[in-house]
CSV table of C-alpha atoms in Angstrom, one decimal:
chain,number,residue,atom,x,y,z
A,202,GLY,CA,-17.2,-39.8,43.5
A,203,GLU,CA,-17.8,-40.1,39.7
A,204,SER,CA,-21.0,-41.5,38.2
A,205,GLY,CA,-20.6,-45.3,38.4
A,206,ALA,CA,-18.2,-45.3,41.3
A,207,GLY,CA,-20.5,-47.5,43.5
A,208,LYS,CA,-22.1,-44.9,46.0
A,209,THR,CA,-25.6,-46.2,45.6
A,210,GLU,CA,-24.6,-49.9,45.8
A,211,THR,CA,-22.5,-49.1,48.8
A,212,ALA,CA,-25.3,-47.3,50.5
A,213,LYS,CA,-27.6,-50.3,49.8
A,214,ILE,CA,-25.0,-52.6,51.4
A,215,ALA,CA,-24.8,-50.3,54.5
A,216,MET,CA,-28.5,-50.3,54.7
A,217,GLN,CA,-28.5,-54.1,54.6
A,218,TYR,CA,-25.8,-54.4,57.3
A,219,LEU,CA,-27.7,-52.2,59.7
A,220,ALA,CA,-30.8,-54.1,58.9
A,221,ALA,CA,-29.1,-57.4,59.8
A,222,LEU,CA,-27.6,-55.9,63.1
A,223,GLY,CA,-30.6,-54.1,64.3
A,224,GLY,CA,-33.4,-56.1,62.7
A,225,GLY,CA,-36.2,-57.9,64.6
A,226,SER,CA,-39.1,-55.4,64.5
A,227,GLY,CA,-40.0,-55.9,60.8
A,228,ILE,CA,-39.7,-52.4,59.8
A,229,GLU,CA,-36.1,-53.0,58.6
A,230,TYR,CA,-37.8,-54.9,55.6
A,231,GLU,CA,-39.8,-51.8,54.9
A,232,ILE,CA,-36.7,-49.7,54.9
A,233,LEU,CA,-34.9,-51.9,52.5
A,234,LYS,CA,-38.0,-52.0,50.3
A,235,THR,CA,-37.5,-48.4,49.6
A,236,ASN,CA,-34.6,-48.7,47.5
A,237,PRO,CA,-36.3,-50.3,44.3
A,238,ILE,CA,-39.0,-47.4,44.6
A,239,LEU,CA,-36.6,-44.6,44.8
A,240,GLU,CA,-34.2,-46.2,42.1
A,241,ALA,CA,-37.2,-46.6,39.7
A,242,PHE,CA,-38.5,-43.0,40.1
A,243,GLY,CA,-35.0,-41.4,40.6
A,244,ASN,CA,-32.5,-43.3,38.6
A,245,ALA,CA,-31.7,-43.4,35.2
A,246,LYS,CA,-29.3,-44.8,32.4
A,247,THR,CA,-26.8,-42.3,31.5
A,248,SER,CA,-23.6,-42.5,29.1
A,249,ARG,CA,-21.4,-43.5,32.3
A,250,ASN,CA,-23.7,-45.7,34.4
A,251,ASP,CA,-26.8,-47.7,33.7
A,252,ASN,CA,-28.3,-47.1,37.0
A,253,SER,CA,-27.3,-43.6,37.8
A,254,SER,CA,-29.0,-41.7,40.7
A,255,ARG,CA,-30.3,-38.5,39.3
A,256,PHE,CA,-31.3,-37.4,43.0
A,257,GLY,CA,-29.6,-37.1,46.3
A,258,LYS,CA,-31.0,-38.7,49.4
A,259,LEU,CA,-30.2,-38.8,53.2
A,260,ILE,CA,-31.7,-41.8,54.9
A,261,GLU,CA,-31.9,-41.5,58.8
A,262,ILE,CA,-32.2,-44.9,60.4
A,263,HIS,CA,-33.5,-44.6,64.0
A,264,PHE,CA,-32.8,-47.2,66.7
A,265,SER,CA,-34.4,-48.0,70.0
A,266,GLU,CA,-32.5,-48.1,73.4
A,267,THR,CA,-31.8,-51.8,72.9
A,268,GLY,CA,-30.3,-51.2,69.4
A,269,LYS,CA,-33.2,-52.5,67.4
A,270,ILE,CA,-34.3,-50.4,64.2
A,271,SER,CA,-37.3,-48.4,65.3
A,272,GLY,CA,-38.1,-46.5,62.0
A,273,ALA,CA,-36.4,-44.2,59.3
A,274,ASN,CA,-36.8,-40.9,57.6
A,275,ILE,CA,-35.7,-40.1,54.0
A,276,GLN,CA,-34.8,-36.6,52.8
A,277,THR,CA,-34.4,-36.1,49.0
A,278,PHE,CA,-32.9,-33.1,46.9
A,279,LEU,CA,-31.9,-31.9,43.8
A,280,LEU,CA,-34.1,-34.2,41.5
A,281,GLU,CA,-33.2,-33.8,38.0
A,282,LYS,CA,-36.3,-32.7,36.5
A,283,SER,CA,-34.9,-31.8,33.1
A,284,ARG,CA,-34.3,-35.5,32.5
A,285,VAL,CA,-38.1,-36.0,32.3
A,286,VAL,CA,-38.5,-34.1,29.0
A,287,GLN,CA,-34.9,-34.4,27.5
A,288,CYS,CA,-32.0,-36.9,27.6
A,289,ALA,CA,-28.9,-37.2,25.4
A,290,GLU,CA,-28.6,-40.0,22.8
A,291,GLY,CA,-28.1,-43.5,24.4
A,292,GLU,CA,-29.5,-42.4,27.7
A,293,ARG,CA,-32.9,-42.9,29.2
A,294,ALA,CA,-35.4,-41.0,31.1
A,295,TYR,CA,-36.2,-42.3,34.6
A,296,HIS,CA,-36.5,-46.2,34.8
A,297,ILE,CA,-40.2,-46.2,35.9
A,298,PHE,CA,-41.4,-44.9,32.6
A,299,TYR,CA,-40.0,-47.8,30.5
A,300,GLN,CA,-41.1,-50.2,33.5
A,301,LEU,CA,-44.5,-49.0,33.1
A,302,CYS,CA,-44.7,-49.3,29.4
A,303,VAL,CA,-43.4,-52.9,29.4
A,304,GLY,CA,-44.7,-54.3,32.8
A,305,ALA,CA,-48.1,-52.7,33.0
A,306,PRO,CA,-50.9,-55.4,33.1
A,307,PRO,CA,-53.6,-55.3,30.4
A,308,ALA,CA,-56.2,-53.7,32.4
A,309,LEU,CA,-54.0,-50.9,33.5
A,310,ARG,CA,-52.7,-50.4,29.9
A,311,GLU,CA,-56.2,-50.0,28.7
A,312,LYS,CA,-57.1,-47.8,31.5
A,313,LEU,CA,-54.2,-45.5,30.9
A,314,ASN,CA,-54.2,-45.9,27.1
A,315,LEU,CA,-50.5,-46.8,27.3
A,316,MET,CA,-48.5,-47.4,24.3
A,317,SER,CA,-44.8,-48.8,23.8
A,318,ALA,CA,-41.9,-46.5,25.0
A,319,LYS,CA,-41.1,-45.9,21.3
A,320,GLU,CA,-44.4,-44.2,20.7
A,321,TYR,CA,-43.6,-41.3,23.3
A,322,LYS,CA,-41.7,-38.1,22.3
A,323,TYR,CA,-39.9,-37.7,25.7
A,324,LEU,CA,-38.6,-41.5,25.4
A,325,ARG,CA,-37.8,-41.8,21.9
A,326,GLN,CA,-35.5,-38.7,21.5
A,327,SER,CA,-32.7,-40.7,22.8
A,328,SER,CA,-33.2,-43.9,20.9
A,329,CYS,CA,-32.4,-46.1,24.0
A,330,TYR,CA,-35.3,-48.1,25.4
A,331,SER,CA,-33.7,-51.1,27.3
A,332,ILE,CA,-30.7,-51.7,29.4
A,333,ASN,CA,-28.5,-54.9,28.9
A,334,GLY,CA,-29.3,-57.5,31.5
A,335,VAL,CA,-32.2,-55.8,32.8
A,336,ASP,CA,-35.8,-57.0,32.6
A,337,ASP,CA,-38.0,-53.8,33.1
A,338,ALA,CA,-41.1,-55.9,33.3
A,339,GLU,CA,-39.8,-57.8,36.3
A,340,GLN,CA,-38.4,-54.6,37.7
A,341,PHE,CA,-42.2,-53.0,37.4
A,342,ARG,CA,-43.3,-56.2,39.4
A,343,ILE,CA,-40.8,-55.4,42.2
A,344,VAL,CA,-41.7,-51.9,42.5
A,345,VAL,CA,-45.4,-52.7,42.8
A,346,GLU,CA,-44.6,-55.3,45.6
A,347,ALA,CA,-42.5,-52.6,47.3
A,348,LEU,CA,-45.4,-50.0,47.1
A,349,ASP,CA,-47.6,-52.7,48.7
A,350,ILE,CA,-45.0,-53.2,51.5
A,351,VAL,CA,-44.7,-49.4,52.3
A,352,HIS,CA,-48.5,-49.2,52.6
A,353,VAL,CA,-49.3,-47.3,49.5
A,354,SER,CA,-52.9,-48.3,48.5
A,355,LYS,CA,-54.0,-50.0,45.2
A,356,GLU,CA,-56.1,-46.8,44.6
A,357,ASP,CA,-53.0,-44.5,45.0
A,358,GLN,CA,-50.8,-46.7,43.0
A,359,GLU,CA,-53.2,-46.3,40.2
A,360,SER,CA,-53.0,-42.5,40.6
A,361,VAL,CA,-49.4,-42.6,40.6
A,362,PHE,CA,-49.3,-44.7,37.2
A,363,ALA,CA,-51.8,-42.3,35.9
A,364,MET,CA,-49.8,-39.3,36.5
A,365,LEU,CA,-46.6,-41.1,34.9
A,366,ALA,CA,-48.8,-41.8,31.8
A,367,ALA,CA,-50.0,-38.1,31.9
A,368,VAL,CA,-46.4,-36.9,31.7
A,369,LEU,CA,-45.6,-39.4,28.8
A,370,TRP,CA,-48.6,-38.1,26.7
A,371,LEU,CA,-47.7,-34.4,27.4
A,372,GLY,CA,-44.6,-34.9,25.4
A,373,ASN,CA,-47.0,-36.0,22.5
A,374,VAL,CA,-48.9,-32.8,22.6
A,375,SER,CA,-48.3,-30.8,19.5
A,376,PHE,CA,-49.3,-27.4,18.5
A,377,THR,CA,-50.6,-25.5,15.6
A,378,VAL,CA,-50.0,-21.9,14.5
A,379,ILE,CA,-53.2,-19.7,14.5
A,380,ASP,CA,-51.9,-16.3,13.2
A,381,ASN,CA,-49.2,-14.5,11.5
A,382,GLU,CA,-47.4,-13.7,14.7
A,383,ASN,CA,-46.6,-17.4,15.2
A,384,HIS,CA,-49.0,-17.8,18.2
A,385,VAL,CA,-50.2,-21.3,18.6
A,386,GLU,CA,-52.8,-23.5,20.3
A,387,PRO,CA,-52.7,-27.1,21.1
A,388,VAL,CA,-53.9,-29.6,18.6
A,389,ALA,CA,-57.0,-31.6,20.1
A,390,ASP,CA,-55.6,-35.0,19.1
A,391,GLU,CA,-55.3,-38.3,21.3
A,392,GLY,CA,-52.3,-36.7,23.2
A,393,LEU,CA,-54.4,-33.8,24.5
A,394,ILE,CA,-57.6,-35.6,25.2
A,395,THR,CA,-55.6,-38.5,27.2
A,396,VAL,CA,-53.7,-35.9,29.3
A,397,ALA,CA,-56.9,-34.1,30.2
A,398,LYS,CA,-58.5,-37.5,31.1
A,399,LEU,CA,-55.6,-38.5,33.2
A,400,ILE,CA,-54.9,-35.5,35.2
A,401,GLY,CA,-58.8,-35.1,35.6
A,402,CYS,CA,-59.2,-31.5,34.0
A,403,ASP,CA,-61.4,-30.0,31.2
A,404,ILE,CA,-59.9,-30.1,28.0
A,405,GLY,CA,-60.5,-26.6,27.3
A,406,GLU,CA,-58.7,-25.3,30.5
A,407,LEU,CA,-55.9,-27.4,29.6
A,408,LYS,CA,-55.5,-25.8,26.0
A,409,LEU,CA,-55.5,-22.4,27.6
A,410,ALA,CA,-53.0,-23.4,30.2
A,411,LEU,CA,-50.6,-24.7,27.5
A,412,SER,CA,-51.2,-21.8,25.0
A,413,THR,CA,-51.6,-18.6,27.1
A,414,ARG,CA,-50.3,-17.0,30.0
A,415,LYS,CA,-51.8,-14.4,32.4
A,416,MET,CA,-49.9,-11.2,33.4
A,417,ARG,CA,-50.9,-9.0,36.2
A,418,VAL,CA,-50.6,-5.2,35.3
A,419,GLY,CA,-51.8,-3.0,38.0
A,420,ASN,CA,-55.4,-4.0,38.8
A,421,ASP,CA,-55.8,-5.5,35.4
A,422,THR,CA,-55.0,-9.1,34.1
A,423,ILE,CA,-53.8,-9.5,30.7
A,424,VAL,CA,-54.0,-12.8,28.8
A,425,GLN,CA,-51.2,-13.2,26.4
A,426,ASN,CA,-51.0,-15.8,23.7
A,427,LEU,CA,-47.8,-17.9,23.4
A,428,THR,CA,-45.4,-18.5,20.4
A,429,LEU,CA,-44.5,-22.1,19.4
A,430,SER,CA,-41.3,-22.1,21.6
A,431,GLN,CA,-43.0,-20.5,24.4
A,432,ALA,CA,-45.9,-23.0,24.5
A,433,THR,CA,-43.4,-25.9,24.2
A,434,ASP,CA,-41.6,-24.6,27.1
A,435,THR,CA,-44.9,-24.4,29.0
A,436,ARG,CA,-45.8,-28.0,28.2
A,437,ASP,CA,-42.3,-29.2,29.3
A,438,ALA,CA,-42.6,-27.2,32.4
A,439,LEU,CA,-45.8,-28.9,33.4
A,440,ALA,CA,-44.5,-32.2,32.9
A,441,LYS,CA,-41.5,-31.7,34.9
A,442,SER,CA,-43.8,-30.2,37.6
A,443,ILE,CA,-46.1,-33.1,37.8
A,444,TYR,CA,-43.1,-35.4,38.1
A,445,ALA,CA,-41.5,-33.5,40.8
A,446,CYS,CA,-44.5,-33.3,42.8
A,447,LEU,CA,-45.2,-36.9,42.3
A,448,PHE,CA,-41.7,-37.9,43.5
A,449,GLU,CA,-42.1,-35.7,46.7
A,450,TRP,CA,-45.5,-37.2,47.3
A,451,LEU,CA,-44.0,-40.8,47.2
A,452,VAL,CA,-41.1,-39.7,49.5
A,453,GLU,CA,-43.8,-38.4,52.0
A,454,GLN,CA,-45.9,-41.6,51.9
A,455,ILE,CA,-42.8,-43.7,52.5
A,456,ASN,CA,-41.8,-41.6,55.5
A,457,LYS,CA,-45.3,-41.9,56.9
A,458,SER,CA,-44.9,-45.8,56.7
A,459,LEU,CA,-41.4,-45.6,58.3
A,460,ALA,CA,-42.3,-43.1,60.9
A,461,VAL,CA,-40.8,-43.3,64.4
A,462,GLY,CA,-43.3,-41.7,66.2
A,463,LYS,CA,-43.0,-41.9,70.1
A,464,ARG,CA,-40.5,-44.5,69.7
A,465,ARG,CA,-37.8,-41.8,69.0
A,466,THR,CA,-34.7,-42.1,71.1
A,467,GLY,CA,-32.4,-39.6,69.5
A,468,ARG,CA,-30.1,-42.6,68.3
A,469,SER,CA,-29.6,-42.7,64.6
A,470,ILE,CA,-27.3,-43.4,61.7
A,471,SER,CA,-27.5,-41.5,58.5
A,472,ILE,CA,-26.4,-42.5,55.2
A,473,LEU,CA,-26.0,-40.2,52.3
A,474,ASP,CA,-26.2,-41.2,48.8
A,475,ILE,CA,-26.0,-38.6,46.1
A,476,TYR,CA,-25.5,-38.7,42.3
A,477,GLY,CA,-21.9,-38.7,41.0
A,478,PHE,CA,-19.7,-36.1,38.9
A,479,GLU,CA,-20.5,-36.2,35.3
A,480,SER,CA,-19.6,-33.9,32.4
A,481,PHE,CA,-21.8,-34.1,29.3
A,482,ASP,CA,-21.7,-32.4,25.9
A,483,ARG,CA,-24.4,-30.0,27.2
A,484,ASN,CA,-24.3,-29.6,31.1
A,485,SER,CA,-27.4,-28.4,32.7
A,486,PHE,CA,-27.5,-25.8,35.7
A,487,GLU,CA,-28.8,-29.1,37.7
A,488,GLN,CA,-25.6,-30.9,36.7
A,489,PHE,CA,-23.5,-27.9,37.8
A,490,CYS,CA,-25.3,-28.1,41.1
A,491,ILE,CA,-24.5,-31.8,41.5
A,492,ASN,CA,-21.0,-31.3,40.6
A,493,TYR,CA,-20.7,-28.6,43.0
A,494,ALA,CA,-22.2,-30.6,45.8
A,495,ASN,CA,-19.7,-33.5,45.0
A,496,GLU,CA,-16.6,-31.1,45.3
A,497,ARG,CA,-18.1,-29.7,48.7
A,498,LEU,CA,-18.5,-33.3,50.1
A,499,GLN,CA,-15.1,-34.3,48.6
A,500,GLN,CA,-13.4,-31.4,50.4
A,501,HIS,CA,-15.3,-32.4,53.8
A,502,PHE,CA,-14.0,-36.0,53.3
A,503,ASN,CA,-10.5,-34.8,52.7
A,504,ARG,CA,-10.4,-32.3,55.6
A,505,HIS,CA,-11.7,-34.8,58.3
A,506,LEU,CA,-10.0,-38.0,56.8
A,507,PHE,CA,-6.6,-36.7,56.0
A,508,LYS,CA,-6.0,-33.0,57.0
A,509,LEU,CA,-7.3,-33.0,60.3
A,510,GLU,CA,-6.3,-36.5,61.2
A,511,GLN,CA,-2.8,-36.0,60.1
A,512,GLU,CA,-2.5,-32.6,62.1
A,513,GLU,CA,-3.4,-34.7,65.2
A,514,TYR,CA,-0.6,-37.2,64.5
A,515,ILE,CA,1.9,-34.2,64.3
A,516,GLN,CA,0.6,-32.7,67.5
A,517,ASP,CA,1.0,-36.2,69.2
A,518,GLY,CA,4.3,-36.8,67.7
A,519,ILE,CA,3.2,-40.2,66.1
A,520,ASP,CA,5.7,-41.5,63.6
A,521,TRP,CA,3.9,-42.3,60.4
A,522,ALA,CA,4.1,-42.0,56.8
A,523,LYS,CA,2.3,-38.9,55.4
A,524,VAL,CA,-0.6,-39.6,53.2
A,525,ASP,CA,-0.7,-37.3,50.2
A,526,PHE,CA,-4.1,-36.4,48.6
A,527,GLU,CA,-5.3,-34.0,46.1
A,528,ASP,CA,-6.8,-30.8,47.7
A,529,ASN,CA,-9.7,-29.5,45.5
A,530,LYS,CA,-9.8,-26.2,47.5
A,531,ASP,CA,-8.8,-24.4,44.4
A,532,CYS,CA,-11.7,-25.7,42.5
A,533,LEU,CA,-14.0,-24.7,45.3
A,534,ASN,CA,-12.5,-21.2,45.4
A,535,LEU,CA,-14.0,-20.6,41.9
A,536,PHE,CA,-17.3,-20.5,43.4
A,537,GLU,CA,-16.8,-19.8,47.1
A,538,LYS,CA,-14.0,-17.2,47.3
A,539,VAL,CA,-15.4,-13.8,48.1
A,540,PRO,CA,-15.7,-12.4,45.5
A,541,SER,CA,-15.4,-15.5,43.4
A,542,PRO,CA,-13.9,-15.3,39.8
A,543,LEU,CA,-17.2,-16.2,38.1
A,544,THR,CA,-19.0,-13.6,40.3
A,545,GLN,CA,-16.5,-11.0,39.2
A,546,LEU,CA,-17.0,-11.9,35.6
A,547,ARG,CA,-20.6,-11.7,35.6
A,548,VAL,CA,-20.8,-8.3,37.5
A,549,PHE,CA,-18.0,-7.0,35.2
A,550,VAL,CA,-19.8,-7.9,32.1
A,551,LEU,CA,-23.0,-6.4,33.3
A,552,THR,CA,-21.6,-3.1,34.4
A,553,THR,CA,-19.3,-2.7,31.3
A,554,LYS,CA,-21.8,-3.6,28.7
A,555,GLY,CA,-20.2,-6.6,27.4
A,556,VAL,CA,-16.6,-5.3,27.1
A,557,LEU,CA,-14.8,-8.6,28.0
A,558,LEU,CA,-11.4,-8.6,26.5
A,559,CYS,CA,-9.9,-6.5,29.4
A,560,TYR,CA,-11.2,-8.8,32.1
A,561,ILE,CA,-10.1,-11.9,30.3
A,562,PHE,CA,-6.7,-10.5,30.4
A,563,TYR,CA,-7.2,-9.9,34.1
A,564,LEU,CA,-8.4,-13.5,34.6
A,565,VAL,CA,-5.3,-14.7,32.8
A,566,VAL,CA,-2.8,-12.5,34.8
A,567,CYS,CA,-4.3,-13.4,38.3
A,568,HIS,CA,-5.5,-16.9,37.8
A,569,ALA,CA,-4.5,-18.7,34.7
A,570,PHE,CA,-1.0,-19.9,36.0
A,571,GLY,CA,-2.3,-20.3,39.5
A,572,ILE,CA,-5.8,-21.4,40.6
A,573,PHE,CA,-7.1,-22.0,37.0
A,574,ILE,CA,-4.4,-24.3,35.7
A,575,GLN,CA,-3.8,-26.0,38.8
A,576,ALA,CA,-7.4,-26.8,39.3
A,577,ASP,CA,-7.4,-28.1,35.6
A,578,LEU,CA,-4.3,-30.2,36.0
A,579,THR,CA,-5.4,-31.9,39.1
A,580,GLY,CA,-8.5,-33.0,37.5
A,581,ASN,CA,-10.8,-32.8,40.5
A,582,PHE,CA,-13.7,-34.6,39.3
A,583,PHE,CA,-14.5,-32.5,36.2
A,584,MET,CA,-15.5,-29.4,38.2
A,585,PHE,CA,-13.0,-27.2,36.2
A,586,CYS,CA,-14.0,-28.9,33.0
A,587,MET,CA,-17.6,-27.9,34.1
A,588,VAL,CA,-16.7,-24.3,34.2
A,589,ALA,CA,-14.8,-24.4,31.0
A,590,SER,CA,-18.1,-25.9,29.3
A,591,ILE,CA,-20.2,-23.2,30.6
A,592,THR,CA,-17.7,-20.5,29.3
A,593,THR,CA,-17.0,-21.9,25.9
A,594,ASP,CA,-20.1,-24.0,24.9
A,595,THR,CA,-22.3,-21.4,23.4
A,596,LYS,CA,-25.2,-24.0,23.0
A,597,ILE,CA,-25.2,-24.3,26.7
A,598,SER,CA,-28.7,-24.2,28.2
A,599,MET,CA,-27.9,-22.8,31.6
A,600,ASN,CA,-27.8,-19.1,32.6
A,601,ILE,CA,-24.9,-19.4,35.0
A,602,LEU,CA,-23.2,-16.5,33.2
A,603,SER,CA,-24.9,-13.5,31.5
A,604,ALA,CA,-26.2,-14.0,28.0
A,605,LYS,CA,-23.9,-11.1,27.1
A,606,VAL,CA,-20.9,-13.2,28.0
A,607,LEU,CA,-22.1,-16.0,25.5
A,608,ARG,CA,-22.9,-13.8,22.8
A,609,PHE,CA,-19.3,-12.2,23.1
A,610,LEU,CA,-17.8,-15.5,23.1
A,611,LEU,CA,-19.9,-16.8,20.1
A,612,PHE,CA,-18.7,-13.8,17.9
A,613,ASN,CA,-15.1,-13.4,19.1
A,614,PHE,CA,-13.0,-16.4,18.0
A,615,ARG,CA,-9.9,-15.1,19.6
A,616,ALA,CA,-11.6,-15.0,23.1
A,617,LEU,CA,-12.5,-18.7,22.6
A,618,GLN,CA,-9.0,-19.2,21.6
A,619,ILE,CA,-7.6,-17.6,24.8
A,620,ILE,CA,-10.1,-19.8,27.0
A,621,ASP,CA,-9.1,-22.9,25.1
A,622,ILE,CA,-5.4,-22.1,25.8
A,623,LEU,CA,-5.9,-21.5,29.4
A,624,MET,CA,-7.5,-25.0,29.6
A,625,SER,CA,-4.5,-26.5,28.0
A,626,GLY,CA,-2.2,-24.7,30.1
A,627,SER,CA,0.0,-23.6,27.1
A,628,ARG,CA,2.0,-20.3,28.0
A,629,SER,CA,3.6,-19.9,24.6
A,630,LYS,CA,0.2,-20.2,22.7
A,631,PHE,CA,-1.3,-17.8,25.3
A,632,VAL,CA,1.5,-15.2,24.5
A,633,GLY,CA,1.1,-15.6,20.8
A,634,VAL,CA,-2.7,-15.0,20.7
A,635,MET,CA,-2.4,-12.1,23.1
A,636,LEU,CA,0.2,-10.2,20.7
A,637,HIS,CA,-2.4,-10.2,17.9
A,638,PHE,CA,-4.8,-8.0,20.1
C-alpha cells in the first residue's frame, strides 16, 4: 500500500492481538516493546506520512506446543540510509535524532556535547524539527524504557546515543581548500573534535580518513587527496555507515533478548511490515527498490487472494460474482521481463555510444500503446511514475540508467517531449513530434 495507508499500525495491532491470545510467559511484553525502538530508529516524517517506515521488517513470533508465545526473531532490510544525510523540505530524518536532542537529560547532553536540532546541518536542511501532536521528549523516555525492557545495558545505551551524536556532528564537519587543485582537508573545529571524541579515534586519523583515499596499484599503495565534493561524499558515507551499523547492532541485541533457544517448536506466525509507495521530486535508488518490492508483494497478494481463488471457484462450479482487480503484471514486466525494456535501453545506449533516437522510436512502437500506457493509466502505486521520473528527471541522483542516457535527455528537448507524451498517452501529439525528426 501507499505510504500512510496503515501498514505499520496494522502490524502493531496484529502483534497486540497475538500477544493477548498467546501471552502468559512475559516475553510478549518484550516483543511489543520492540515497536517504539524500531520506530524511533527506522521511521521518519515524510511529505505523506508523519510516521513513515523507512525500512522493512519481518517479525517471526514463535509459539510453544500449548500455544503460548515462546520468543521472536526480527529481520530487517532496505534501511533508507540516505535519509541520515539528506531529506526534502518539510520532512525529517529519523525520529531518534530529534528525540535525543530534545529529551536527553542534562548529564547526557553535556557528555555528548549535544545542541538543539537546528544547530545540526543534517537536520536543519529540511527546516522541519517537530511533528504536530508528538512530544519528542516523551518519546525519548519511552525509547529508553523499551531499551531497558529488551535488556540493553545502560552502558550500551550511552554508546548508542554517542554514535547518534557523532553522526549529527559529522554533518557539521567543514573543509578548507589547501591547494589550487581544489584539494581539501577538514577544519579542526568543534565538529571534527567532537566526532573524534565520540567515536574514540585520533583526530589526525579522522582528518586523513575524510580527506584522502588509498588506492592499491600493483604492490604499491597510493594516497590520493580528495576534492571538496569527494570529501563531502566521504563524510556523508561515513555518517550513513555508522547509522546502518548501529541499526543492525540494535536489531541483533533485540533478537538476543527475544531468542527462542531450545524452546523452538517450529510453530510460528510471521508479520511483514514494509514501507509504502512514495514518489518524490527526486527519487533515490533506495526508493526505487522500495516501490519495486511493494509492486512484487502486491502481485503476490492479487495472485493468491483473487486470481488463484477465483480459478478454484471456476473449477468447482461455484456461482459467485467475479471480483475485478487491477493486475500490476505490466508494471513488473518493465523490470522482470527477459529482456526487460529498461535493460534493453541501458544495453542499447552502452553499445551504440548514446545514439538513442532510434531506440526511443522502438520503445514507442513496441510498448507505448501497450505496456507503457496501460501501466500508466492503471496507476499501479506510482511504479510507472517512478520509471518516468528516472527517465526524465535530469537531476536524479540514481544511476539506474547510464549517464549517457541522462546527458542525451538533458540536451535533446524533443526526446523529453516524446517521453512526456508517452506518459500522457497522447497519440496525436506523439505523431506531431515524430514528424519533426
